[in-house]
Amino acid sequence: MACKMYLLSYDIGTTGMKTCLYSPDGNLRLITSALAKYPLQLLEGGGVEQDPQSWYQAMLETTKAVLSQSKVDPSDIKGISFCSQMQGLVLVDRQGNALRNAFSYLDQRATAELKQGLATGLCIAGANIRKLLVSLAITKAAPTSVKDPVWKYQWVKHHEPEVHARIYKWLDVKEYLIARLTGSFIMTEDSAFATLLFNVKKRIWSPMMCRMLNVKQEHLPTIIRSTDAAGKLGSKAAFDLGLQEGTPVFGGGGDAAVIALGAGSTEPGDSHIYIGTSGWLSTMVSHSMVDPATKTAAIVSAIPGRYTYFSELETAGKCLEWVKDHLALDEINVYLDKRLATQSAESLATDLYAYMASVIDSIKPGSNHVIFTPWLHGNRCPFEDCNARGMFFNLGLDTGKTEMIRAVTEGVCMHMRWFLEVQERRLKTSPTIRFVGGGALSAVTCQILSDILGRPVQTIENPQNVGALGAALVSAMGLGLFPSFEEARKAIPTGPIYHPRSEYKPVYDTNYAVYKQLYRSNKKHFALLNAR
């Protein structure tokens, strides 16, 4: 009798954790999944934090739910891996206990630390020329964003010196959980790259970058590859989760690296768009590259020797959540009252966005030239400005709520078109763009994206689970189940292709031309209203 084998994946998002169980028999087949939500804490001065215990609690809830639903014997789970939000900062003591709440990648408090550490002397693009050149030479990127974790580390040093004095290791989100599961203090290469302290050529921490940015190198953990085993599941974690002690735990990767795998972007030139809480366009490349002017860089991939050229929008699907919570609240409450008693939380969320898509589809493309900018928490690419905000432009007496809702979706998609334009200046993107994340669940959104990009768009099966699927690929490669990532790609079930409709090109071209000018026209106003 063939041995049963399953792979357990944790996708640790900004506001929730999706846990999925896969069978690597032929295609990577989804057996079951579970979702648990947790809060973001918004603080004065641009602070955004999370309680690390809430991630572990979400692991407990979702793991038990997956085991209960699947009836799988824990001994048949042969690998555990992760896909995770990136550029968090979790400071821990020698026992792996968090010394304070974790900094989210969205945290913007370290403006003074950024200026003091980088923006002094003769500057270009807001950074000291010497430090910028050193950083680009060693890390192939530069810590020019207030959201980069090195400035959060410095913020703790300046504002919470008693915490800083107790630091044993600096971890990212999944690395904190790996420490809880295995007792190992590690960081995968892609997460290490995101600290901007990583020597890309030598694949080690850079002593020069640590000295230049005033970071204690002993605070940095051991670097491993995504497919390396970080350790084995310890007895306490195994008891808590209901899993078998000794199960291999693989490094996994950050969302930007692992979602590319789940999307099937494994070869140079493969492009994908992700719309979840955040969003991005990413293209696989074979060498490091950076464009400081547009804040676009090739980050280290989960595939050894590869990189993903990456353009990020920090509030993509979060804009649609904002619509759900505020703009469409009355209609959705009526819908919820009808459905709440008969559906699970996960299926309800899927149906809820399908309902919103039906509302959007009732409005003609272009939203009667109403335009929305999706910068609800600042913007990072192709311009960096923590003061930028979302707005509706060109409202009239005849503008209805449904036009505004459609404009939000179109605004996110127009930002993806901007990314496509930025990347095409440096490389060749895919003729057909793979589209994944919760946003890809809606056929309406898929068609809007295709129309605005002017490119065919293809989804995968269960696109909302793309991070967990990528993590399962990492486990499969770590266990030797596939000879290469290119072969593993063939195990990803694909979905339909959407083609651009030429009749809507003129209206979207007009809206897009105006969209790109809105930031430049309002930059000073954003600073006047929102600068701290």
XYZ file of C-alpha atoms in Angstrom:
532
model
C 0.000 0.000 0.000
C 1.306 3.443 -0.949
C 2.375 5.634 1.934
C 0.045 8.541 2.579
C 1.707 11.939 2.532
C 0.426 15.426 3.272
C 1.990 18.869 3.468
C 0.814 21.507 5.958
C 1.160 25.161 4.967
C 0.631 28.336 6.969
C -0.043 31.575 5.076
C 0.437 34.377 7.628
C -1.233 37.466 6.237
C -1.576 40.982 7.552
C -4.944 40.414 9.218
C -5.422 36.656 9.149
C -3.849 33.219 8.774
C -4.900 30.672 6.173
C -3.826 27.119 6.925
C -4.012 24.561 4.119
C -3.410 20.827 3.854
C -2.168 19.504 0.493
C -1.615 16.105 -1.034
C 1.378 16.021 -3.419
C -0.094 13.082 -5.343
C 0.125 14.245 -8.972
C -1.104 17.823 -8.761
C -0.743 19.629 -5.462
C -4.299 18.909 -4.404
C -5.940 21.012 -1.694
C -7.511 18.743 0.922
C -8.950 21.373 3.244
C -8.258 24.810 4.670
C -9.146 27.007 7.636
C -8.940 30.745 8.303
C -8.448 32.704 11.525
C -8.408 36.496 11.783
C -6.373 38.730 14.091
C -6.234 42.508 14.563
C -3.820 45.221 13.554
C -3.212 47.809 16.249
C -3.111 51.336 14.813
C -1.187 53.752 17.060
C -0.509 57.465 17.096
C 2.292 58.737 14.905
C 1.836 56.079 12.230
C 2.429 53.052 14.442
C 1.085 49.662 13.330
C 1.692 46.650 15.572
C 0.499 43.113 16.201
C 0.633 40.801 19.189
C 2.811 37.822 18.114
C 0.745 35.566 20.361
C -2.231 36.227 18.068
C -0.332 34.528 15.212
C 0.402 31.477 17.348
C -3.194 31.348 18.526
C -4.314 31.450 14.886
C -1.994 28.506 14.193
C -3.614 26.540 16.987
C -7.161 27.256 15.823
C -6.574 26.587 12.142
C -4.403 23.495 12.611
C -7.012 21.847 14.820
C -9.742 22.804 12.330
C -7.800 21.341 9.393
C -7.085 18.105 11.261
C -10.710 17.801 12.346
C -12.076 18.430 8.848
C -9.639 16.159 7.019
C -9.418 13.283 9.524
C -5.762 13.000 8.487
C -3.423 11.166 10.838
C -0.798 13.708 12.031
C 1.916 11.120 11.380
C 1.096 11.355 7.657
C 2.004 15.054 7.587
C 5.589 14.968 6.321
C 6.400 18.642 6.034
C 5.434 22.044 7.451
C 6.200 25.342 5.754
C 5.248 29.007 5.647
C 4.297 31.940 3.491
C 4.335 35.153 5.465
C 3.952 38.901 5.490
C 7.422 40.440 5.273
C 9.489 43.220 6.803
C 7.971 42.853 10.233
C 10.208 43.227 13.260
C 9.900 40.761 16.130
C 12.466 41.228 18.899
C 12.894 38.190 21.148
C 14.871 37.057 24.175
C 16.950 33.860 24.436
C 13.847 31.771 25.035
C 12.158 33.134 21.925
C 9.703 35.273 23.866
C 8.680 38.505 22.163
C 9.980 41.507 24.096
C 7.204 43.770 22.816
C 4.506 43.757 20.172
C 5.753 43.112 16.643
C 6.140 46.013 14.243
C 4.052 45.518 11.102
C 5.586 46.315 7.738
C 3.014 49.149 7.650
C 4.545 50.957 10.657
C 5.720 54.486 9.771
C 6.980 55.883 13.088
C 10.687 55.863 12.311
C 10.796 59.018 10.175
C 13.387 60.682 12.431
C 15.522 57.537 12.513
C 15.487 57.323 8.707
C 16.559 60.957 8.367
C 19.285 60.621 10.978
C 20.598 57.335 9.639
C 20.456 57.907 5.897
C 19.320 61.369 4.809
C 22.284 63.477 5.973
C 25.065 65.153 4.018
C 25.076 65.174 0.225
C 21.960 63.272 -0.843
C 20.354 61.814 -3.929
C 16.812 60.377 -3.954
C 16.637 61.335 -0.248
C 19.693 59.270 0.744
C 23.320 60.067 1.532
C 25.228 59.333 -1.681
C 28.013 57.311 -0.046
C 25.633 55.188 2.024
C 23.343 54.697 -0.951
C 26.183 53.475 -3.171
C 27.541 51.160 -0.468
C 24.081 49.722 0.125
C 23.379 49.191 -3.574
C 26.742 47.492 -4.049
C 26.301 45.050 -1.151
C 22.559 44.442 -0.781
C 21.384 45.406 -4.319
C 18.782 47.621 -2.636
C 18.714 50.513 -0.178
C 16.835 51.238 3.100
C 15.171 54.400 1.802
C 11.686 53.699 3.174
C 10.488 54.638 6.639
C 8.842 51.196 6.653
C 12.142 49.307 6.328
C 12.716 47.261 9.512
C 16.184 48.647 10.242
C 14.603 51.998 11.149
C 12.074 50.292 13.417
C 15.028 48.625 15.144
C 16.565 52.083 15.609
C 13.228 53.463 16.827
C 13.261 50.889 19.644
C 16.830 51.858 20.506
C 15.815 55.524 20.830
C 12.368 55.178 22.389
C 12.548 51.900 24.324
C 16.195 51.435 25.343
C 15.238 48.960 28.060
C 13.728 46.684 25.388
C 16.684 47.126 23.057
C 19.076 46.115 25.848
C 17.278 42.747 26.185
C 17.298 41.785 22.485
C 18.696 38.349 21.716
C 17.532 38.051 18.100
C 15.796 40.125 15.445
C 13.228 37.925 13.664
C 10.564 38.388 11.015
C 7.021 37.046 11.352
C 7.435 33.448 10.196
C 10.859 33.243 11.843
C 9.233 33.998 15.190
C 6.790 31.126 14.646
C 9.553 28.799 13.482
C 11.394 29.574 16.734
C 8.224 28.691 18.670
C 7.887 25.409 16.775
C 11.505 24.260 16.682
C 13.598 26.358 19.073
C 15.769 27.424 16.118
C 16.592 31.076 15.454
C 16.874 31.326 11.679
C 15.989 33.657 8.826
C 15.466 32.611 5.218
C 17.502 34.346 2.523
C 14.543 36.325 1.196
C 13.691 37.634 4.683
C 17.363 38.428 5.286
C 17.413 40.392 2.020
C 14.399 42.392 3.217
C 16.355 43.609 6.262
C 18.733 45.333 3.781
C 21.683 44.002 5.788
C 22.258 40.954 3.549
C 25.278 40.545 1.273
C 23.541 39.207 -1.822
C 26.712 37.893 -3.481
C 28.113 36.075 -0.432
C 24.709 35.124 1.054
C 25.765 36.277 4.536
C 25.079 39.175 6.859
C 27.150 42.174 5.847
C 29.412 43.470 8.644
C 29.814 46.727 6.707
C 26.050 47.299 6.450
C 25.648 46.506 10.151
C 28.321 49.057 11.054
C 26.959 51.673 8.655
C 23.387 51.334 9.958
C 24.428 50.785 13.597
C 22.997 47.275 13.986
C 24.524 44.699 16.335
C 25.313 41.721 14.127
C 24.882 39.312 17.048
C 21.196 40.228 17.006
C 20.824 38.624 13.561
C 19.918 34.916 13.288
C 21.390 32.117 11.163
C 20.550 32.402 7.448
C 19.102 29.371 5.623
C 17.514 28.743 2.213
C 13.741 28.504 1.873
C 13.858 24.766 1.133
C 16.185 23.987 4.056
C 14.793 22.330 7.152
C 14.824 24.937 9.920
C 14.417 22.176 12.501
C 11.946 19.605 13.752
C 8.686 20.179 15.549
C 9.321 20.245 19.286
C 7.302 18.415 21.908
C 5.436 21.416 23.327
C 4.474 22.827 19.927
C 3.463 19.338 18.741
C 1.194 18.976 21.778
C -0.295 22.449 21.288
C -0.993 21.912 17.592
C -2.016 18.256 17.724
C 0.808 17.285 15.352
C 3.570 14.711 15.539
C 6.800 15.621 17.289
C 9.784 15.570 14.938
C 7.879 16.642 11.808
C 10.286 18.587 9.539
C 9.706 22.348 9.523
C 11.029 24.099 6.415
C 12.107 27.724 6.199
C 9.455 28.732 3.699
C 9.529 32.345 2.658
C 8.000 35.766 2.667
C 4.860 36.347 0.655
C 6.662 38.099 -2.199
C 8.924 35.086 -2.734
C 6.565 32.206 -2.032
C 3.464 33.543 -3.785
C 5.532 33.696 -6.971
C 5.986 29.922 -6.697
C 2.299 29.331 -6.058
C 1.481 31.489 -9.079
C 3.752 29.357 -11.250
C 6.275 32.163 -11.798
C 9.451 30.097 -11.753
C 11.197 30.979 -15.025
C 12.880 34.305 -15.916
C 10.262 36.549 -17.538
C 7.298 34.984 -15.712
C 5.107 37.780 -14.317
C 2.280 37.655 -11.814
C -0.022 40.113 -10.079
C -1.188 39.508 -6.538
C -4.110 41.273 -4.893
C -4.640 40.349 -1.266
C -4.472 42.821 1.617
C -1.512 44.317 -0.215
C -0.755 43.917 -3.901
C 2.091 43.812 -6.377
C 3.439 43.012 -9.797
C 6.435 40.687 -9.766
C 8.573 39.301 -12.584
C 11.087 36.482 -12.144
C 14.617 37.459 -13.202
C 17.982 35.706 -13.166
C 20.033 38.563 -11.696
C 19.694 41.300 -9.095
C 18.555 44.739 -10.263
C 17.222 47.894 -8.672
C 15.564 51.130 -9.780
C 15.832 53.592 -6.856
C 13.804 56.213 -8.716
C 10.684 54.009 -8.728
C 11.425 52.085 -5.503
C 11.498 48.836 -7.488
C 14.051 46.124 -6.735
C 14.701 42.478 -7.495
C 14.320 40.668 -4.185
C 15.836 37.285 -3.418
C 13.585 34.446 -4.574
C 12.795 31.190 -2.830
C 14.429 29.583 -5.894
C 18.224 29.575 -5.474
C 19.918 31.971 -7.886
C 16.691 33.695 -8.928
C 15.140 37.040 -8.020
C 11.715 38.607 -8.320
C 11.604 42.162 -9.673
C 9.000 43.559 -7.360
C 6.665 46.588 -7.364
C 4.388 46.862 -4.316
C 1.107 48.572 -3.425
C 0.541 48.279 0.319
C -3.238 48.704 0.304
C -4.809 46.805 -2.604
C -7.405 44.339 -1.320
C -7.426 46.429 1.846
C -9.181 49.104 -0.240
C -11.942 46.614 -1.077
C -12.184 45.739 2.615
C -12.553 49.462 3.318
C -15.415 49.561 0.799
C -17.049 46.614 2.543
C -16.685 48.146 6.002
C -17.685 51.715 5.145
C -18.949 52.550 1.683
C -21.164 49.490 1.099
C -22.036 48.838 4.735
C -25.838 49.108 4.480
C -26.165 46.802 1.477
C -23.771 44.251 2.937
C -25.567 44.157 6.296
C -28.769 43.216 4.490
C -26.868 40.525 2.591
C -25.268 39.217 5.792
C -28.606 38.977 7.587
C -29.822 36.621 4.879
C -26.696 34.430 4.756
C -25.055 34.493 8.170
C -27.021 31.644 9.731
C -26.262 29.105 7.001
C -22.631 29.667 5.949
C -19.146 29.273 7.387
C -17.035 32.390 7.870
C -14.722 31.501 4.973
C -17.455 30.694 2.443
C -19.365 33.774 3.557
C -16.337 35.977 2.895
C -15.995 34.474 -0.597
C -19.686 34.993 -1.358
C -19.552 38.495 0.067
C -16.902 39.585 -2.405
C -18.816 37.828 -5.179
C -21.812 39.945 -4.189
C -19.682 43.102 -4.322
C -18.427 42.024 -7.765
C -21.999 41.777 -9.004
C -22.579 45.356 -7.817
C -19.433 46.512 -9.611
C -20.450 44.754 -12.818
C -23.682 46.763 -12.961
C -21.644 49.920 -13.772
C -20.053 50.623 -17.149
C -16.242 50.409 -17.411
C -14.571 53.674 -16.471
C -17.052 54.433 -13.654
C -18.252 57.535 -15.512
C -14.672 58.886 -15.194
C -14.712 58.689 -11.388
C -11.169 57.803 -10.278
C -9.971 56.387 -6.954
C -6.376 56.403 -5.675
C -5.647 53.327 -3.499
C -3.079 54.929 -1.180
C -4.981 54.470 2.079
C -1.797 54.070 4.137
C 0.706 55.962 2.010
C 2.423 54.523 -1.040
C 5.709 52.794 -1.770
C 6.059 52.326 -5.524
C 6.560 53.896 -8.034
C 6.785 56.806 -5.583
C 7.508 56.643 -1.851
C 5.309 58.900 0.260
C 3.846 57.956 3.624
C 1.683 61.101 3.454
C -0.199 60.076 0.292
C -3.843 59.093 0.799
C -6.767 57.690 -1.106
C -9.261 59.963 -2.777
C -12.204 59.961 -5.166
C -11.677 62.355 -8.065
C -14.302 63.784 -10.428
C -17.470 63.146 -8.401
C -20.623 64.735 -9.792
C -24.268 65.085 -8.838
C -25.002 62.007 -10.913
C -22.316 59.875 -9.188
C -23.759 56.923 -7.300
C -22.303 54.708 -4.624
C -21.965 51.797 -7.047
C -19.807 53.897 -9.385
C -17.553 54.737 -6.449
C -17.287 51.054 -5.521
C -16.299 50.132 -9.079
C -13.819 53.020 -9.145
C -12.011 51.481 -6.159
C -11.417 48.232 -8.061
C -10.379 50.150 -11.168
C -8.007 52.325 -9.119
C -6.175 49.263 -7.759
C -5.950 47.821 -11.281
C -4.674 51.120 -12.707
C -1.894 51.091 -10.133
C -0.973 47.608 -11.394
C -0.828 49.072 -14.922
C 1.569 51.701 -13.581
C 3.746 48.889 -12.216
C 3.642 47.154 -15.590
C 4.775 50.368 -17.278
C 7.616 50.788 -14.741
C 8.852 47.206 -15.161
C 8.660 47.273 -18.955
C 11.312 50.020 -18.924
C 13.834 47.516 -17.530
C 12.718 44.074 -18.688
C 10.188 42.085 -20.679
C 7.113 41.004 -18.710
C 4.897 38.033 -19.565
C 2.587 38.290 -22.578
C -0.053 36.724 -20.300
C -0.044 37.869 -16.671
C -0.843 35.296 -13.981
C -3.325 36.791 -11.459
C -3.580 35.395 -7.916
C -4.790 36.276 -4.421
C -8.281 36.855 -3.096
C -8.869 39.522 -5.745
C -8.596 36.840 -8.437
C -11.652 35.011 -7.057
C -13.876 37.496 -8.864
C -14.307 37.014 -12.608
C -15.378 40.659 -12.759
C -12.101 41.850 -11.228
C -10.132 39.540 -13.528
C -11.839 41.069 -16.559
C -11.327 44.640 -15.297
C -7.635 43.925 -14.734
C -7.260 42.483 -18.230
C -9.079 45.463 -19.783
C -6.945 48.022 -17.917
C -3.622 46.240 -18.521
C -4.437 45.490 -22.146
C -3.040 41.977 -21.536
C -4.524 38.492 -21.173
C -4.835 37.512 -17.506
C -4.866 33.927 -16.231
C -5.784 32.674 -12.765
C -5.018 29.439 -10.946
C -7.337 27.082 -9.126
C -8.097 28.399 -5.612
C -6.135 31.635 -6.168
C -6.914 32.822 -2.625
C -4.652 30.015 -1.333
C -1.672 30.877 -3.523
C 0.635 31.609 -0.574
C -0.103 28.301 1.102
C 0.307 26.537 -2.249
C 3.730 28.124 -2.694
C 4.685 27.043 0.820
C 3.608 23.483 -0.031
C 5.913 23.643 -3.073
C 8.761 24.639 -0.762
C 8.082 21.620 1.471
C 7.831 19.352 -1.552
C 11.184 20.570 -2.846
C 12.749 20.238 0.597
C 11.534 16.646 0.785
C 12.838 15.887 -2.714
C 9.413 15.198 -4.221
C 10.187 17.185 -7.398
C 13.513 17.307 -9.273
C 13.215 21.063 -9.926
C 10.946 24.059 -9.386
C 10.181 23.964 -13.104
C 8.784 20.438 -12.686
C 6.934 21.478 -9.525
C 5.243 24.244 -11.518
C 3.462 21.584 -13.571
C 1.661 20.450 -10.401
C -0.174 23.805 -10.110
C -3.770 23.561 -11.403
C -4.529 26.562 -13.621
C -7.758 28.508 -14.135
C -9.420 30.487 -16.954
C -7.832 33.161 -19.149
C -9.425 36.611 -19.550
C -8.753 38.687 -22.667
C -8.842 42.510 -22.885
C -11.906 44.015 -24.581
C -10.720 46.555 -27.105
C -13.906 48.629 -26.972
C -13.038 49.788 -23.432
C -9.437 50.785 -24.168
C -10.186 54.495 -24.891
C -11.992 55.129 -21.573
C -9.359 53.305 -19.542
C -6.503 55.068 -21.344
C -8.100 58.417 -20.490
C -8.682 57.504 -16.831
C -5.158 56.118 -16.500
C -3.551 59.266 -17.903
C -5.377 61.343 -15.266
C -4.680 58.774 -12.515
C -0.904 59.077 -12.937
C -1.053 62.874 -12.530
C -3.123 62.891 -9.331
C -0.196 62.278 -6.993
C 2.026 64.918 -8.579
C -0.825 67.440 -8.457
C -1.569 66.746 -4.794
C 1.830 65.918 -3.279
C 2.103 69.254 -1.459
C -1.464 69.004 -0.206
C -0.837 65.502 1.189
C 2.231 66.811 3.029
C 0.330 69.795 4.416
C -2.476 67.618 5.760
C -0.638 64.481 6.848
C 3.034 65.212 7.608
C 4.040 64.530 11.196
